[in-house]
PDB file of C-alpha atoms and ligand atoms in Angstrom:
ATOM      1  CA  MET A   1      -0.052  -0.041   0.006  1.00 84.00           C
ATOM      2  CA  ASP A   2       3.104   2.170  -0.025  1.00 96.00           C
ATOM      3  CA  ASP A   3       2.476   3.589  -3.368  1.00 97.00           C
ATOM      4  CA  LEU A   4      -1.194   4.321  -2.807  1.00 98.00           C
ATOM      5  CA  LEU A   5      -0.236   5.888   0.549  1.00 98.00           C
ATOM      6  CA  ARG A   6       2.441   8.206  -1.451  1.00 98.00           C
ATOM      7  CA  LEU A   7      -0.150   9.115  -4.092  1.00 98.00           C
ATOM      8  CA  ALA A   8      -2.736  10.009  -1.304  1.00 98.00           C
ATOM      9  CA  ARG A   9      -0.415  12.129   0.598  1.00 98.00           C
ATOM     10  CA  THR A  10       0.333  14.473  -2.615  1.00 98.00           C
ATOM     11  CA  MET A  11      -3.445  14.508  -3.005  1.00 98.00           C
ATOM     12  CA  MET A  12      -3.801  15.697   0.538  1.00 98.00           C
ATOM     13  CA  VAL A  13      -1.405  18.533  -0.175  1.00 98.00           C
ATOM     14  CA  ARG A  14      -3.350  19.672  -3.316  1.00 98.00           C
ATOM     15  CA  ALA A  15      -6.596  19.695  -1.505  1.00 98.00           C
ATOM     16  CA  TYR A  16      -8.522  22.680  -2.079  1.00 98.00           C
ATOM     17  CA  ALA A  17     -10.281  23.294   1.462  1.00 98.00           C
ATOM     18  CA  PRO A  18     -10.414  26.881   2.204  1.00 98.00           C
ATOM     19  CA  TYR A  19     -13.409  26.725   4.363  1.00 98.00           C
ATOM     20  CA  SER A  20     -12.791  23.756   6.418  1.00 98.00           C
ATOM     21  CA  LYS A  21      -9.271  23.973   6.186  1.00 98.00           C
ATOM     22  CA  PHE A  22      -9.422  19.996   6.778  1.00 98.00           C
ATOM     23  CA  HIS A  23      -7.320  18.666   3.850  1.00 98.00           C
ATOM     24  CA  VAL A  24      -8.169  14.915   2.535  1.00 98.00           C
ATOM     25  CA  GLY A  25      -6.284  12.817   0.200  1.00 98.00           C
ATOM     26  CA  ALA A  26      -7.410   9.526  -1.455  1.00 98.00           C
ATOM     27  CA  ALA A  27      -5.960   6.860  -3.829  1.00 98.00           C
ATOM     28  CA  VAL A  28      -7.557   3.612  -5.172  1.00 98.00           C
ATOM     29  CA  ARG A  29      -6.091   0.828  -7.054  1.00 98.00           C
ATOM     30  CA  ASP A  30      -7.862  -0.409 -10.128  1.00 98.00           C
ATOM     31  CA  GLU A  31      -8.288  -3.982 -11.384  1.00 97.00           C
ATOM     32  CA  GLU A  32      -5.092  -3.626 -13.579  1.00 98.00           C
ATOM     33  CA  GLY A  33      -2.994  -2.314 -10.629  1.00 98.00           C
ATOM     34  CA  GLY A  34      -3.326   1.491 -11.758  1.00 98.00           C
ATOM     35  CA  LEU A  35      -3.474   4.182  -9.213  1.00 98.00           C
ATOM     36  CA  HIS A  36      -5.882   6.965  -9.332  1.00 98.00           C
ATOM     37  CA  GLY A  37      -5.801   9.788  -6.745  1.00 98.00           C
ATOM     38  CA  GLY A  38      -8.133  12.657  -5.398  1.00 98.00           C
ATOM     39  CA  CYS A  39      -8.504  15.276  -3.108  1.00 98.00           C
ATOM     40  CA  ASN A  40     -11.461  17.115  -1.594  1.00 98.00           C
ATOM     41  CA  VAL A  41     -12.471  20.126  -3.306  1.00 98.00           C
ATOM     42  CA  GLU A  42     -14.912  22.661  -1.293  1.00 98.00           C
ATOM     43  CA  ASN A  43     -16.435  25.959  -2.669  1.00 98.00           C
ATOM     44  CA  ALA A  44     -18.339  28.822  -1.269  1.00 98.00           C
ATOM     45  CA  ALA A  45     -21.674  26.991  -1.437  1.00 98.00           C
ATOM     46  CA  TYR A  46     -20.749  24.595   1.390  1.00 97.00           C
ATOM     47  CA  PRO A  47     -22.470  21.493   0.738  1.00 96.00           C
ATOM     48  CA  GLU A  48     -21.500  21.444  -2.979  1.00 97.00           C
ATOM     49  CA  GLY A  49     -18.114  20.557  -2.239  1.00 98.00           C
ATOM     50  CA  PHE A  50     -16.964  16.904  -2.804  1.00 97.00           C
ATOM     51  CA  CYS A  51     -14.799  14.466  -1.099  1.00 98.00           C
ATOM     52  CA  ALA A  52     -11.366  13.180  -1.694  1.00 98.00           C
ATOM     53  CA  GLU A  53     -12.521   9.613  -2.090  1.00 98.00           C
ATOM     54  CA  ALA A  54     -15.373  10.846  -4.695  1.00 98.00           C
ATOM     55  CA  SER A  55     -12.438  12.395  -6.542  1.00 98.00           C
ATOM     56  CA  ALA A  56     -10.423   9.404  -6.699  1.00 98.00           C
ATOM     57  CA  ILE A  57     -13.206   7.215  -7.700  1.00 98.00           C
ATOM     58  CA  ALA A  58     -14.132   9.851 -10.417  1.00 98.00           C
ATOM     59  CA  ALA A  59     -10.550   9.563 -11.621  1.00 98.00           C
ATOM     60  CA  LEU A  60     -10.747   5.796 -11.681  1.00 98.00           C
ATOM     61  CA  VAL A  61     -13.971   5.829 -13.846  1.00 98.00           C
ATOM     62  CA  ALA A  62     -12.810   8.586 -16.034  1.00 98.00           C
ATOM     63  CA  ALA A  63      -9.464   6.464 -16.862  1.00 98.00           C
ATOM     64  CA  GLY A  64     -11.843   3.875 -17.900  1.00 98.00           C
ATOM     65  CA  LYS A  65     -11.796   1.471 -15.037  1.00 98.00           C
ATOM     66  CA  ARG A  66     -14.339  -0.160 -13.024  1.00 98.00           C
ATOM     67  CA  ARG A  67     -13.032  -1.767  -9.873  1.00 98.00           C
ATOM     68  CA  VAL A  68     -11.405  -0.461  -6.893  1.00 98.00           C
ATOM     69  CA  THR A  69      -9.283  -3.160  -5.407  1.00 98.00           C
ATOM     70  CA  GLU A  70      -7.576  -1.175  -2.549  1.00 98.00           C
ATOM     71  CA  CYS A  71      -8.054   2.270  -1.318  1.00 98.00           C
ATOM     72  CA  VAL A  72      -6.023   4.790   1.201  1.00 98.00           C
ATOM     73  CA  VAL A  73      -7.551   7.629   2.678  1.00 98.00           C
ATOM     74  CA  ILE A  74      -5.420  10.161   4.645  1.00 98.00           C
ATOM     75  CA  GLY A  75      -6.546  13.201   6.829  1.00 98.00           C
ATOM     76  CA  PRO A  76      -4.455  15.979   8.580  1.00 97.00           C
ATOM     77  CA  GLY A  77      -5.132  14.971  12.238  1.00 90.00           C
ATOM     78  CA  PRO A  78      -4.330  12.370  14.847  1.00 93.00           C
ATOM     79  CA  GLU A  79      -7.897  11.237  14.913  1.00 95.00           C
ATOM     80  CA  VAL A  80      -8.695   8.268  12.677  1.00 95.00           C
ATOM     81  CA  ILE A  81     -10.137   9.457   9.388  1.00 96.00           C
ATOM     82  CA  SER A  82     -13.483   8.057   8.614  1.00 96.00           C
ATOM     83  CA  PRO A  83     -15.200   8.442   5.218  1.00 98.00           C
ATOM     84  CA  CYS A  84     -18.550  10.087   5.286  1.00 98.00           C
ATOM     85  CA  GLY A  85     -21.750   8.183   4.421  1.00 98.00           C
ATOM     86  CA  GLY A  86     -22.058   9.564   1.076  1.00 98.00           C
ATOM     87  CA  CYS A  87     -18.350   8.153   0.155  1.00 98.00           C
ATOM     88  CA  ARG A  88     -19.075   4.807   1.670  1.00 98.00           C
ATOM     89  CA  GLN A  89     -21.865   4.311  -0.908  1.00 98.00           C
ATOM     90  CA  LYS A  90     -19.654   5.822  -3.724  1.00 98.00           C
ATOM     91  CA  LEU A  91     -16.869   3.251  -2.763  1.00 98.00           C
ATOM     92  CA  ARG A  92     -19.599   0.439  -2.411  1.00 98.00           C
ATOM     93  CA  GLU A  93     -20.528   0.864  -5.882  1.00 98.00           C
ATOM     94  CA  PHE A  94     -17.172   0.039  -7.064  1.00 98.00           C
ATOM     95  CA  ALA A  95     -15.526  -2.129  -4.521  1.00 98.00           C
ATOM     96  CA  ALA A  96     -16.292  -5.453  -3.268  1.00 97.00           C
ATOM     97  CA  ASP A  97     -17.065  -6.208   0.601  1.00 98.00           C
ATOM     98  CA  ASP A  98     -13.594  -7.544   1.164  1.00 98.00           C
ATOM     99  CA  VAL A  99     -11.557  -4.641  -0.328  1.00 98.00           C
ATOM    100  CA  LYS A 100      -9.283  -3.112   2.136  1.00 98.00           C
ATOM    101  CA  VAL A 101      -9.584   0.669   3.179  1.00 98.00           C
ATOM    102  CA  HIS A 102      -6.432   1.900   4.775  1.00 98.00           C
ATOM    103  CA  LEU A 103      -7.217   4.863   6.971  1.00 98.00           C
ATOM    104  CA  CYS A 104      -4.213   6.903   7.314  1.00 98.00           C
ATOM    105  CA  GLY A 105      -2.585  10.145   8.937  1.00 97.00           C
ATOM    106  CA  PRO A 106       0.428  12.336   8.568  1.00 96.00           C
ATOM    107  CA  ASP A 107       2.301   9.813  10.664  1.00 95.00           C
ATOM    108  CA  GLY A 108       1.303   6.820   8.560  1.00 96.00           C
ATOM    109  CA  LEU A 109      -1.421   4.137   8.777  1.00 97.00           C
ATOM    110  CA  HIS A 110      -3.865   4.464  11.506  1.00 97.00           C
ATOM    111  CA  ARG A 111      -6.439   1.617  10.933  1.00 98.00           C
ATOM    112  CA  THR A 112      -7.218  -0.739   7.973  1.00 98.00           C
ATOM    113  CA  VAL A 113     -10.952  -1.684   7.417  1.00 98.00           C
ATOM    114  CA  THR A 114     -12.814  -3.299   4.641  1.00 98.00           C
ATOM    115  CA  VAL A 115     -15.660  -2.058   2.720  1.00 98.00           C
ATOM    116  CA  GLY A 116     -18.148  -4.376   3.960  1.00 98.00           C
ATOM    117  CA  GLU A 117     -17.132  -3.318   7.836  1.00 98.00           C
ATOM    118  CA  LEU A 118     -17.448   0.506   6.791  1.00 98.00           C
ATOM    119  CA  PHE A 119     -20.759  -0.206   5.109  1.00 98.00           C
ATOM    120  CA  PRO A 120     -22.745  -3.151   6.474  1.00 97.00           C
ATOM    121  CA  MET A 121     -26.150  -3.932   4.819  1.00 95.00           C
ATOM    122  CA  SER A 122     -25.537  -1.567   2.100  1.00 95.00           C
ATOM    123  CA  PHE A 123     -28.084  -0.581  -0.410  1.00 94.00           C
ATOM    124  CA  GLY A 124     -26.453  -1.968  -3.856  1.00 94.00           C
ATOM    125  CA  PRO A 125     -26.712  -2.883  -7.555  1.00 93.00           C
ATOM    126  CA  HIS A 126     -28.222  -6.052  -6.588  1.00 92.00           C
ATOM    127  CA  HIS A 127     -31.595  -4.351  -4.990  1.00 94.00           C
ATOM    128  CA  LEU A 128     -31.945  -2.785  -8.490  1.00 93.00           C
ATOM    129  CA  GLY A 129     -31.686  -6.492  -9.978  1.00 93.00           C
ATOM    130  CA  ARG A 130     -27.998  -5.457 -11.028  1.00 87.00           C
ATOM    131  CA  SER A 131     -24.958  -7.882 -10.520  1.00 73.00           C
TER     132      SER A 131
HETATM  133  N1  THU B 201     -13.807  14.970   3.465  1.00 56.84           N
HETATM  134  C1  THU B 201     -13.474  14.048   2.638  1.00 56.84           C
HETATM  135  O1  THU B 201     -12.868  14.461   1.780  1.00 56.84           O
HETATM  136  N2  THU B 201     -13.292  12.790   3.074  1.00 56.84           N
HETATM  137  C2  THU B 201     -13.787  12.118   4.105  1.00 56.84           C
HETATM  138  O2  THU B 201     -13.530  10.882   4.370  1.00 56.84           O
HETATM  139  C3  THU B 201     -14.341  12.993   5.298  1.00 56.84           C
HETATM  140  C4  THU B 201     -14.353  14.581   4.942  1.00 56.84           C
HETATM  141  C5  THU B 201     -13.787  16.279   3.610  1.00 56.84           C
HETATM  142  C6  THU B 201     -15.306  17.051   3.048  1.00 56.84           C
HETATM  143  C7  THU B 201     -14.751  18.408   3.421  1.00 56.84           C
HETATM  144  O3  THU B 201     -14.180  18.982   2.467  1.00 56.84           O
HETATM  145  C8  THU B 201     -13.750  18.405   4.404  1.00 56.84           C
HETATM  146  O4  THU B 201     -13.427  17.045   4.645  1.00 56.84           O
HETATM  147  C9  THU B 201     -14.563  18.613   5.935  1.00 56.84           C
HETATM  148  O5  THU B 201     -15.658  17.934   6.368  1.00 56.84           O
END
């Protein structure tokens, strides 16, 4: 996960978060091993900003990929960063329940969880008759 963490750190530095001042970076590995990163991007209409995880997933899809096989999220503080509800739903769309999500801080790895642990009993494509 070192390569993912390195990219996520770079993303965190690039975050545009003048309102919350809470810089977050994320990086995901796709089904072919490629890496995609994203950061949070805020704007003056506060709820319209988007999260680092959402940006990284958007970058993966924009690159023509469809599956997340590993994910790193890095936040600025000593507290374990925890993806918001919306990001758990977004991640769940592209990642299986056993995919690892590494929650990191400036000092490195804080905790590793799976997508299924982050978001049990999630609503998903199967509810709509999709696999
Ligand atoms: N944020 C993320 O980008 N990812 C998370 O996992 C948690 C929160 C962002 C959203 C907002 O720009 C800032 O952090 C403060 O909530």
